[in-house]
Coordinates of C-alpha atoms (C1' of nucleotides) in Angstrom, one line a residue:
Chain H
M237 CA 110.1 136.7 103.1
E238 CA 110.9 134.5 100.1
E239 CA 112.0 136.1 97.0
T240 CA 110.1 135.1 93.9
S241 CA 112.2 133.6 91.2
E242 CA 112.2 135.3 87.8
I243 CA 110.5 132.3 86.2
L244 CA 107.8 132.0 88.8
Q245 CA 107.1 135.7 88.5
H246 CA 106.6 135.5 84.8
R247 CA 104.1 132.7 85.3
I248 CA 102.2 134.7 88.0
D249 CA 102.0 137.6 85.5
K250 CA 100.6 135.2 82.8
L251 CA 98.1 133.8 85.3
K252 CA 96.9 137.4 86.0
K253 CA 96.6 138.2 82.3
L254 CA 94.6 135.0 81.7
K255 CA 92.2 136.0 84.5
E256 CA 91.9 139.5 83.0
K257 CA 90.8 137.8 79.8
N258 CA 88.2 135.8 81.8
I259 CA 90.0 132.6 81.2
N260 CA 89.8 130.1 84.1
P261 CA 93.3 128.7 84.3
Y262 CA 91.9 125.7 86.3
P263 CA 88.6 124.6 84.7
Y264 CA 86.8 121.5 85.7
S265 CA 86.8 118.9 83.0
F266 CA 87.3 118.2 79.3
K267 CA 85.6 115.5 77.3
R268 CA 88.1 113.6 75.3
T269 CA 87.2 111.4 72.3
H270 CA 90.6 109.8 72.0
T271 CA 93.8 109.3 73.9
S272 CA 97.0 110.2 72.1
A273 CA 97.8 106.6 71.6
E274 CA 94.4 106.0 70.0
I275 CA 94.9 108.9 67.6
I276 CA 98.3 107.6 66.5
Q277 CA 96.9 104.0 66.3
N278 CA 94.0 105.0 64.1
G279 CA 95.9 107.8 62.4
E280 CA 96.1 106.2 59.0
K281 CA 92.4 105.4 59.1
I282 CA 91.1 108.8 60.3
E283 CA 93.7 110.9 58.6
G284 CA 92.1 113.4 56.2
E285 CA 88.6 112.4 57.3
Q286 CA 86.3 114.9 58.7
T287 CA 86.0 113.2 62.1
E288 CA 86.8 115.6 64.8
V289 CA 89.0 114.4 67.7
K290 CA 89.3 115.9 71.1
A291 CA 92.5 115.2 73.0
A292 CA 94.1 116.6 76.1
G293 CA 97.5 116.5 77.7
R294 CA 100.5 118.4 79.1
I295 CA 102.4 120.6 76.7
V296 CA 105.9 119.0 76.7
S297 CA 107.4 120.7 73.7
L298 CA 106.5 123.9 71.8
R299 CA 107.8 125.2 68.5
L300 CA 106.4 128.6 67.7
H301 CA 106.6 129.9 64.1
G302 CA 105.1 133.3 64.2
K303 CA 101.6 132.6 63.0
S304 CA 101.6 128.9 63.5
L305 CA 103.0 126.4 66.0
F306 CA 103.7 122.8 66.7
A307 CA 103.6 121.3 70.1
H308 CA 103.4 117.8 71.7
L309 CA 100.7 117.0 74.3
Q310 CA 101.6 114.2 76.7
D311 CA 98.8 112.2 78.3
G312 CA 98.7 108.9 80.1
S313 CA 99.1 106.9 76.9
G314 CA 101.9 108.8 75.2
K315 CA 102.3 112.0 73.1
I316 CA 100.5 113.5 70.2
Q317 CA 101.7 116.4 68.1
I318 CA 99.3 119.3 67.5
Y319 CA 99.5 122.0 64.8
V320 CA 97.9 125.3 65.5
K321 CA 97.5 128.0 62.8
S322 CA 96.5 131.5 63.4
D323 CA 94.1 131.7 60.6
E324 CA 92.3 128.6 61.7
V325 CA 91.8 129.4 65.4
G326 CA 91.7 133.2 65.0
Q327 CA 94.4 135.7 65.7
D328 CA 93.3 136.7 69.2
K329 CA 93.0 133.1 70.3
F330 CA 96.3 132.2 68.8
G331 CA 97.8 134.9 70.8
L332 CA 96.9 133.1 74.0
F333 CA 99.9 130.9 73.4
D334 CA 101.9 133.9 74.6
L335 CA 100.5 133.1 78.0
F336 CA 101.0 129.3 77.8
D337 CA 104.1 127.4 78.9
I338 CA 105.6 124.0 78.5
G339 CA 104.1 122.1 81.4
D340 CA 100.5 123.5 81.0
F341 CA 97.6 121.2 80.3
L342 CA 95.7 121.8 77.1
G343 CA 92.5 120.3 75.6
V344 CA 92.3 120.5 71.8
S345 CA 89.8 119.8 69.1
G346 CA 90.6 119.2 65.5
K347 CA 91.1 116.9 62.6
V348 CA 93.9 114.4 62.1
F349 CA 96.4 114.8 59.4
K350 CA 99.9 113.6 58.6
T351 CA 102.8 116.1 58.3
R352 CA 105.2 116.3 55.5
T353 CA 107.6 114.2 57.7
G354 CA 104.9 111.6 58.3
E355 CA 103.9 112.3 61.8
I356 CA 100.3 111.9 62.8
T357 CA 99.2 115.3 64.0
V358 CA 96.0 117.1 65.2
R359 CA 95.3 120.2 63.2
V360 CA 93.7 122.3 65.9
T361 CA 90.5 124.2 65.3
D362 CA 89.9 125.0 69.0
F363 CA 91.7 124.6 72.2
V364 CA 91.2 125.3 75.9
L365 CA 93.7 125.7 78.8
L366 CA 93.0 122.9 81.3
A367 CA 95.6 123.7 84.0
K368 CA 98.4 126.2 84.3
S369 CA 101.8 125.1 85.4
M370 CA 103.8 127.4 87.7
L371 CA 107.2 125.6 87.7
P372 CA 109.5 124.9 84.8
L373 CA 110.1 121.3 83.7
P374 CA 113.6 120.0 83.4
E375 CA 115.5 120.4 80.2
K376 CA 114.3 118.5 77.3
W377 CA 117.1 116.2 76.2
H378 CA 119.0 115.5 79.4
G379 CA 115.8 115.3 81.4
L380 CA 116.1 114.9 85.2
Q381 CA 119.3 113.1 86.1
D382 CA 119.8 113.9 89.8
K383 CA 118.8 110.8 91.7
E384 CA 117.8 112.7 94.8
L385 CA 115.5 114.9 92.8
R386 CA 114.1 112.0 90.9
Y387 CA 113.2 110.1 94.1
R388 CA 111.9 113.1 96.0
Q389 CA 110.0 114.6 93.1
R390 CA 109.0 111.4 91.4
Y391 CA 106.1 113.3 89.7
V392 CA 108.7 115.2 87.7
D393 CA 110.7 112.1 87.0
L394 CA 107.6 110.5 85.6
I395 CA 106.8 113.4 83.4
V396 CA 110.2 113.6 81.7
N397 CA 111.7 110.2 81.9
E398 CA 109.6 107.8 79.9
D399 CA 111.4 104.6 80.9
V400 CA 110.5 105.2 84.6
K401 CA 106.8 104.9 83.9
K402 CA 107.4 101.8 81.9
I403 CA 109.0 100.0 84.9
F404 CA 106.0 100.9 87.1
I405 CA 103.5 99.7 84.6
F406 CA 105.5 96.5 84.3
R407 CA 105.3 96.2 88.0
T408 CA 101.5 96.5 88.0
E409 CA 101.2 94.0 85.1
L410 CA 103.5 91.6 86.9
I411 CA 101.4 91.7 90.1
K412 CA 98.2 91.2 88.0
S413 CA 99.7 88.1 86.4
L414 CA 100.8 86.7 89.8
R415 CA 97.2 87.2 91.0
R416 CA 95.8 85.6 87.9
F417 CA 97.9 82.5 88.3
L418 CA 97.0 82.1 92.0
D419 CA 93.4 82.9 91.5
D420 CA 93.1 80.4 88.7
S421 CA 94.9 77.8 90.9
G422 CA 92.2 78.1 93.5
F423 CA 94.0 80.4 96.0
V424 CA 91.9 82.9 98.0
E425 CA 93.3 86.3 98.3
V426 CA 93.0 87.6 101.9
E427 CA 93.9 90.5 104.1
T428 CA 95.5 90.2 107.5
P429 CA 96.5 92.8 110.1
V430 CA 99.2 95.3 109.4
L431 CA 99.1 96.5 113.0
Q432 CA 100.0 93.5 115.2
P433 CA 100.3 93.1 119.0
L434 CA 103.2 90.7 118.4
Y435 CA 105.4 90.5 115.3
G436 CA 106.6 87.3 113.7
G437 CA 107.2 85.3 110.7
A438 CA 110.7 86.7 109.9
F439 CA 113.9 87.8 111.6
A440 CA 113.8 91.5 111.7
R441 CA 113.4 94.5 114.0
P442 CA 109.9 96.0 113.8
F443 CA 108.5 99.5 113.7
T444 CA 106.5 100.2 116.8
T445 CA 103.4 102.4 117.1
H446 CA 100.8 103.1 119.7
Q447 CA 97.0 102.9 119.7
N448 CA 95.4 105.5 121.8
A449 CA 91.9 103.9 122.1
L450 CA 93.3 100.8 123.8
D451 CA 96.4 102.4 125.1
I452 CA 98.6 99.6 123.7
N453 CA 101.8 99.4 121.7
L454 CA 101.5 97.7 118.3
Y455 CA 104.0 96.6 115.7
L456 CA 103.9 97.1 112.0
R457 CA 104.1 93.6 110.5
I458 CA 107.4 92.2 109.4
A459 CA 105.6 89.3 107.7
D460 CA 102.1 87.9 107.1
E461 CA 103.1 84.4 108.0
L462 CA 101.6 83.7 111.4
Y463 CA 98.2 85.1 110.4
L464 CA 98.0 83.3 107.1
K465 CA 98.7 80.0 108.9
R466 CA 95.9 80.8 111.3
L467 CA 93.6 80.9 108.3
I468 CA 94.8 77.5 107.2
V469 CA 93.9 76.3 110.7
G470 CA 90.5 78.0 110.1
G471 CA 89.9 75.8 107.1
F472 CA 91.2 77.8 104.1
D473 CA 93.1 75.3 101.9
K474 CA 94.9 77.9 99.7
V475 CA 95.4 81.5 100.7
Y476 CA 97.7 84.3 99.6
E477 CA 98.3 87.9 100.4
I478 CA 100.2 90.7 98.6
S479 CA 101.0 93.4 101.0
K480 CA 103.5 95.8 102.5
S481 CA 105.7 94.6 105.2
F482 CA 107.9 96.9 107.3
R483 CA 111.4 96.2 108.7
N484 CA 113.2 98.7 110.8
E485 CA 116.7 98.0 109.4
G486 CA 119.3 99.4 107.2
M487 CA 118.5 100.8 103.7
D488 CA 120.5 100.0 100.6
R489 CA 119.9 99.2 97.0
N490 CA 118.2 96.0 98.0
H491 CA 116.3 97.2 101.1
N492 CA 113.5 99.7 101.6
P493 CA 111.9 99.9 105.1
E494 CA 108.6 99.2 103.5
F495 CA 108.3 96.7 100.8
T496 CA 105.8 94.4 99.1
M497 CA 105.7 90.7 99.8
L498 CA 103.6 87.9 98.4
E499 CA 103.0 85.1 100.8
L500 CA 101.0 82.0 100.1
Y501 CA 100.1 78.8 102.0
Q502 CA 98.7 75.6 100.7
A503 CA 97.2 72.9 102.8
Y504 CA 98.3 69.2 102.3
A505 CA 101.4 70.4 100.5
D506 CA 105.1 70.1 101.4
Y507 CA 108.1 72.1 100.2
H508 CA 108.5 70.0 97.1
D509 CA 105.0 70.9 96.1
I510 CA 105.7 74.6 96.7
M511 CA 108.9 74.4 94.6
E512 CA 106.8 73.1 91.8
L513 CA 104.2 75.8 92.3
Y514 CA 106.7 78.6 92.5
E515 CA 108.7 77.7 89.4
N516 CA 105.4 77.4 87.5
L517 CA 104.2 80.7 89.0
L518 CA 107.4 82.6 87.9
N519 CA 107.4 81.0 84.5
Y520 CA 103.8 82.0 83.9
A521 CA 104.2 85.5 85.2
A522 CA 107.3 86.3 83.3
T523 CA 105.9 84.8 80.1
Q524 CA 102.7 86.9 80.5
V525 CA 104.5 90.1 81.2
L526 CA 107.7 89.8 79.1
G527 CA 106.2 87.6 76.4
T528 CA 109.0 85.1 77.1
N529 CA 110.5 83.2 80.0
R530 CA 114.0 84.3 79.1
F531 CA 115.4 87.7 80.1
E532 CA 118.7 89.5 80.8
F533 CA 119.8 90.4 84.3
D534 CA 123.2 91.9 85.1
G535 CA 124.7 90.7 81.8
N536 CA 123.4 87.2 82.1
Q537 CA 120.7 85.4 80.1
I538 CA 118.3 83.9 82.6
D539 CA 115.9 81.1 81.7
L540 CA 112.9 80.4 83.8
T541 CA 111.9 77.1 82.1
P542 CA 110.9 74.6 84.9
P543 CA 112.1 72.6 86.6
F544 CA 114.7 74.8 88.3
K545 CA 117.9 73.2 89.7
R546 CA 117.5 71.9 93.3
I547 CA 120.5 71.5 95.6
P548 CA 120.8 71.2 99.4
I549 CA 122.7 74.1 101.0
L550 CA 125.5 71.9 102.4
E551 CA 126.0 70.2 99.0
S552 CA 126.1 73.6 97.3
I553 CA 128.9 74.7 99.7
K554 CA 130.7 71.4 99.0
E555 CA 130.4 72.0 95.3
H556 CA 131.8 75.6 95.4
T557 CA 134.4 75.2 98.2
G558 CA 135.1 71.5 98.5
A559 CA 134.2 71.7 102.3
D560 CA 131.8 69.2 103.7
L561 CA 130.1 70.7 106.7
S562 CA 127.5 68.0 107.2
D563 CA 129.3 66.3 110.1
K564 CA 131.1 69.3 111.5
N565 CA 130.5 71.0 114.9
E566 CA 130.5 74.7 115.5
E567 CA 134.3 74.9 116.2
E568 CA 135.2 73.0 113.1
T569 CA 132.8 75.0 111.0
K570 CA 134.4 78.2 112.3
K571 CA 137.8 76.9 111.3
I572 CA 136.6 76.1 107.8
A573 CA 135.1 79.5 107.5
T574 CA 138.4 81.1 108.5
E575 CA 140.2 78.9 105.9
L576 CA 137.8 80.0 103.3
N577 CA 138.6 83.6 104.1
V578 CA 135.0 84.4 105.0
K579 CA 135.3 88.0 106.3
E580 CA 132.2 88.1 108.5
N581 CA 131.9 87.8 112.2
L582 CA 132.7 84.2 113.0
N583 CA 131.7 84.1 116.6
R584 CA 128.3 82.9 115.9
P585 CA 126.3 79.6 116.0
K586 CA 126.9 77.0 113.4
G587 CA 123.8 77.9 111.5
K588 CA 124.9 81.5 111.1
L589 CA 128.4 80.4 110.0
I590 CA 126.9 78.1 107.3
E591 CA 124.8 81.1 106.2
A592 CA 127.9 83.3 106.0
I593 CA 129.9 80.8 104.0
F594 CA 126.9 80.2 101.7
E595 CA 126.4 83.9 101.1
T596 CA 130.0 84.7 100.3
K597 CA 131.1 81.5 98.4
V598 CA 127.9 80.2 96.8
Q599 CA 125.3 82.8 96.4
P600 CA 127.1 85.0 93.8
H601 CA 127.3 81.9 91.5
L602 CA 123.6 81.1 91.6
I603 CA 122.7 82.9 88.3
Q604 CA 120.2 80.5 86.8
P605 CA 117.1 79.9 89.0
T606 CA 118.2 77.5 91.8
F607 CA 116.4 76.2 94.8
I608 CA 118.7 75.9 97.7
T609 CA 117.2 73.4 100.2
D610 CA 117.4 71.8 103.6
F611 CA 118.7 74.6 105.9
P612 CA 119.9 74.0 109.4
V613 CA 117.2 74.0 112.0
E614 CA 118.6 77.0 114.1
M615 CA 118.0 79.2 111.1
S616 CA 114.5 78.1 110.5
P617 CA 112.2 78.2 113.6
L618 CA 108.9 77.9 111.6
A619 CA 109.9 75.0 109.3
K620 CA 109.4 71.3 109.9
Y621 CA 112.3 69.0 110.6
H622 CA 113.6 67.3 107.5
R623 CA 112.0 63.9 107.2
D624 CA 115.3 62.1 106.7
K625 CA 118.1 64.5 107.6
P626 CA 118.7 65.2 111.3
G627 CA 119.4 68.8 112.2
L628 CA 118.0 70.1 109.0
T629 CA 114.6 71.5 108.0
E630 CA 112.4 71.1 104.9
R631 CA 113.0 74.6 103.7
F632 CA 114.2 76.2 100.5
E633 CA 115.3 79.6 99.1
L634 CA 115.2 80.5 95.5
Y635 CA 118.1 82.3 93.9
I636 CA 118.1 84.1 90.5
G637 CA 120.9 86.2 89.2
G638 CA 122.6 85.9 92.6
C639 CA 119.6 87.4 94.4
E640 CA 117.5 85.7 96.9
M641 CA 114.0 85.5 95.5
G642 CA 112.0 83.8 98.2
N643 CA 111.8 81.6 101.2
A644 CA 109.6 78.6 101.8
F645 CA 109.1 75.5 103.9
S646 CA 107.0 72.6 104.9
E647 CA 105.4 74.5 107.7
L648 CA 105.9 73.4 111.2
N649 CA 102.5 72.3 112.5
D650 CA 103.5 70.4 115.7
P651 CA 102.5 72.8 118.5
Q652 CA 104.9 71.4 121.0
D653 CA 107.8 71.5 118.6
Q654 CA 106.8 75.1 117.7
R655 CA 106.8 76.1 121.4
E656 CA 110.3 74.7 121.8
R657 CA 111.5 76.6 118.7
F658 CA 110.1 79.8 120.1
Q659 CA 111.9 79.1 123.4
Q660 CA 115.2 78.6 121.5
Q661 CA 114.5 82.0 119.9
A662 CA 113.9 83.5 123.3
E663 CA 117.3 82.1 124.4
L664 CA 118.9 83.8 121.4
A665 CA 117.1 87.0 122.4
R666 CA 118.5 86.8 125.9
R667 CA 122.0 86.5 124.3
G668 CA 121.4 89.8 122.5
D669 CA 119.9 88.8 119.2
D670 CA 117.4 91.6 118.7
E671 CA 116.0 89.9 115.7
A672 CA 115.0 86.7 117.4
Q673 CA 111.4 85.8 117.0
V674 CA 109.0 86.3 119.9
L675 CA 106.7 83.7 121.4
D676 CA 103.2 84.0 120.1
E677 CA 100.9 82.1 122.4
D678 CA 97.8 82.6 120.3
F679 CA 99.6 81.2 117.3
I680 CA 100.6 78.1 119.2
R681 CA 97.0 77.8 120.4
A682 CA 95.9 77.8 116.8
L683 CA 98.3 75.0 116.0
E684 CA 97.0 73.1 119.0
Y685 CA 93.6 73.0 117.3
G686 CA 95.4 71.3 114.5
M687 CA 96.9 72.6 111.2
P688 CA 97.0 70.3 108.2
P689 CA 100.4 69.6 106.6
T690 CA 101.0 72.9 104.8
G691 CA 103.6 74.3 102.4
G692 CA 104.2 78.1 102.5
L693 CA 106.2 80.6 100.5
G694 CA 107.1 84.3 100.8
F695 CA 109.0 86.4 98.4
G696 CA 109.7 90.1 97.7
V697 CA 107.7 91.5 94.9
D698 CA 110.0 94.5 94.5
R699 CA 113.0 92.2 94.0
L700 CA 111.2 90.2 91.4
V701 CA 110.4 93.4 89.5
M702 CA 114.1 94.3 89.8
V703 CA 115.3 91.1 88.3
L704 CA 112.8 90.9 85.5
T705 CA 113.4 94.6 84.5
N706 CA 117.2 94.4 84.9
T707 CA 117.1 97.1 87.6
H708 CA 119.7 97.3 90.3
S709 CA 118.2 99.5 92.9
I710 CA 115.0 98.9 94.8
R711 CA 114.4 102.6 94.7
D712 CA 113.9 102.4 91.0
V713 CA 110.9 100.0 91.4
I714 CA 109.2 101.8 94.3
F715 CA 107.5 105.1 93.4
F716 CA 108.4 106.9 96.6
P717 CA 111.4 105.3 98.2
Q718 CA 112.2 106.2 101.8
M719 CA 114.3 109.4 102.0
R720 CA 115.3 111.7 104.8
P721 CA 112.9 114.6 105.0
E722 CA 114.0 117.8 103.2
E723 CA 115.5 120.5 105.4
Chain C
rG157 C1' 128.6 102.3 111.2
rC158 C1' 133.2 102.8 107.8
rG159 C1' 135.5 104.5 103.1
rC160 C1' 135.2 107.0 98.4
rC161 C1' 132.6 110.5 95.4
rU162 C1' 128.9 114.5 94.3
rU163 C1' 126.6 119.3 95.6
rU164 C1' 127.9 126.0 90.8
rA165 C1' 121.4 129.5 87.1
rG166 C1' 114.8 126.1 86.7
rC167 C1' 117.6 121.5 84.3
rU168 C1' 122.3 119.2 82.3
rC169 C1' 127.2 120.5 83.2
rA170 C1' 132.2 123.4 82.6
rG171 C1' 135.1 126.4 85.8
rU172 C1' 142.7 124.6 84.2
rU173 C1' 149.4 122.4 85.9
rU174 C1' 149.3 126.9 89.9
rG175 C1' 143.6 131.1 94.5
rG176 C1' 142.9 137.0 90.9
rU177 C1' 135.7 140.4 88.2
rA178 C1' 130.8 133.5 87.8
rG179 C1' 130.6 130.4 82.4
rA180 C1' 128.0 127.2 78.4
rG181 C1' 123.7 124.6 76.4
rC182 C1' 118.7 124.0 77.1
rA183 C1' 114.7 126.6 79.7
rA184 C1' 113.0 132.0 80.6
rC185 C1' 112.3 137.2 78.5
rU186 C1' 112.0 140.7 73.8
rG187 C1' 111.7 140.7 68.4
rA188 C1' 111.4 138.0 63.4
rC189 C1' 109.3 133.6 61.2
rU190 C1' 102.2 129.7 58.7
rC191 C1' 104.7 121.7 57.9
rU192 C1' 108.3 122.1 62.8
rU193 C1' 110.2 118.2 65.8
rA194 C1' 117.2 119.2 69.8
rA195 C1' 112.9 124.2 64.8
rU196 C1' 115.9 128.5 63.2
rC197 C1' 117.8 133.8 63.5
rA198 C1' 118.9 138.4 66.5
rG199 C1' 119.0 140.4 71.3
rU200 C1' 118.2 140.4 77.0
rG201 C1' 117.9 139.0 82.0
rG202 C1' 119.0 135.2 85.6
rG203 C1' 123.9 133.0 90.9
rU204 C1' 124.0 133.3 99.1
rC205 C1' 128.9 128.4 94.0
rG206 C1' 124.7 123.0 99.9
rC207 C1' 125.5 125.3 104.9
rA208 C1' 129.0 127.2 108.9
rG209 C1' 133.8 128.5 110.2
rG210 C1' 139.1 129.1 109.0
rU211 C1' 143.7 130.4 106.0
rU212 C1' 144.6 134.6 102.6
rC213 C1' 145.3 141.3 100.4
rG214 C1' 141.9 138.1 97.8
rA215 C1' 138.4 131.5 98.1
rG216 C1' 133.6 128.2 93.6
rC217 C1' 138.9 126.5 94.0
rC218 C1' 143.0 125.4 99.9
rC219 C1' 141.8 123.7 105.3
rU220 C1' 138.1 122.1 109.3
rG221 C1' 133.3 121.0 110.5
rU222 C1' 128.4 119.9 109.0
rA223 C1' 123.9 118.5 105.8
rA224 C1' 121.7 115.9 101.9
rG225 C1' 122.5 112.4 98.1
rG226 C1' 125.2 108.5 95.4
rC227 C1' 128.5 104.2 95.1
rG228 C1' 131.2 100.3 97.7
rC229 C1' 131.9 97.6 102.3
rA230 C1' 129.8 96.1 107.0
rC231 C1' 125.1 95.1 109.2
rC232 C1' 120.5 92.7 107.6
rA233 C1' 116.5 86.3 105.9

RNA sequence: GCGCCUUUAGCUCAGUUUGGUAGAGCAACUGACUCUUAAUCAGUGGGUCGCAGGUUCGAGCCCUGUAAGGCGCACCA
């Protein structure tokens, strides 16, 4: 049997007293005339007038003065101060505040006035309890600090930490502006399966699940790519999807097992066209949401004015290390990696070694938006061979503030080549790479019907939100980040 | 996976070089107070010190294990 805490017991007693007074602590609705923000916005205009306003919200502060009181009500738009006087609402009714607590929802009617200190306030003539709160809110000036509690009980975090809500509203506005740009550019927003019989389009371990009706195992998608390209085959010229993907891998401040990706595909375009599209998309979205295309991330001023710098990956390595890897074999590349003091596992194919050198020696320096292009073919099984450079593909990644912000290519549309790339992946899988991509016969069949030349792009929306809001943990841009269950 | 750190009242935190009756502020409760806003004033209650062991006459503190979380590294398009 659980012992009832002192505070909870007080609230249970208050609830009982309310019911004895025939007051429903959980009534059904309240007709507002104004939000708190609207009252404050129109405050000067309606102040002193006879117009009655009705507002509602959660009591977040309460200052009792015997026969009068001040409180703040918090609603979705902000906070509004209310002033309640015993002789205006009646002594009995005023006494109800003995049964109210910070955290309760209240609906009030009254006229707007300005206090001596200049704050727009509702002088309450009537009020009604809208919902009783049974648990105390965190303390008023330190708020809720404990990260574990903030993530597990995001609802409390949102009540008491104003900036948290701002980030999530920013997130929504950003996604809206991304949609607006793509919609206005003739892209069609589509939906493709989350539950897939095969997974593909990225290197990652999937989550698996089971469908009872068909008695088959299914995977939660790790990317939308292969289905969106099927739609290009089907005759859509420009498609995009904003959706959750799921990767069964480690979690840290840049990775949550489920995250939001935006993928887009454009027929008759190559990766040069996609670079242009992407830099314009980012410049537009940032300007729409921030009001400017310049912002601070991690102590650096970032400027999103197109065009972004473009540099092939091997040249970027040469620039930052002096090492020219273009004509080196696996053994020589390994030697160079060792000399460069790259501390990662070096017993890997050349492509992986290049990646490792790039990540440690180049990536941290890519502060201003930079397209890194022309990746080795073994790292890019869904990208077309480079039209002039053997062994490389027409692929780019964007980096901003040292963070990877997307991946794109001239999409491979040669079905025979695609089959060979899948077979190479199968070889990697046999050698123990559990993130190698699996052969998708139906996807190859789609390519065999013919896919036009196509440029495609995918990027993590969460990370874009992080960079634009100068946030350093993905958990701060996802409402309910993955946590171990309590107890 | 490895290393470091955190865990004490509803919340934010103290708790000492050297183990000796569990502390503060806010929140709560009682009373006073009709323009306050960290309201003020007087008083009161509230603890399985994450959990389990160990050392000790005695552990919030020392030791071992364990759980959750954070940070860094590794892994990871």
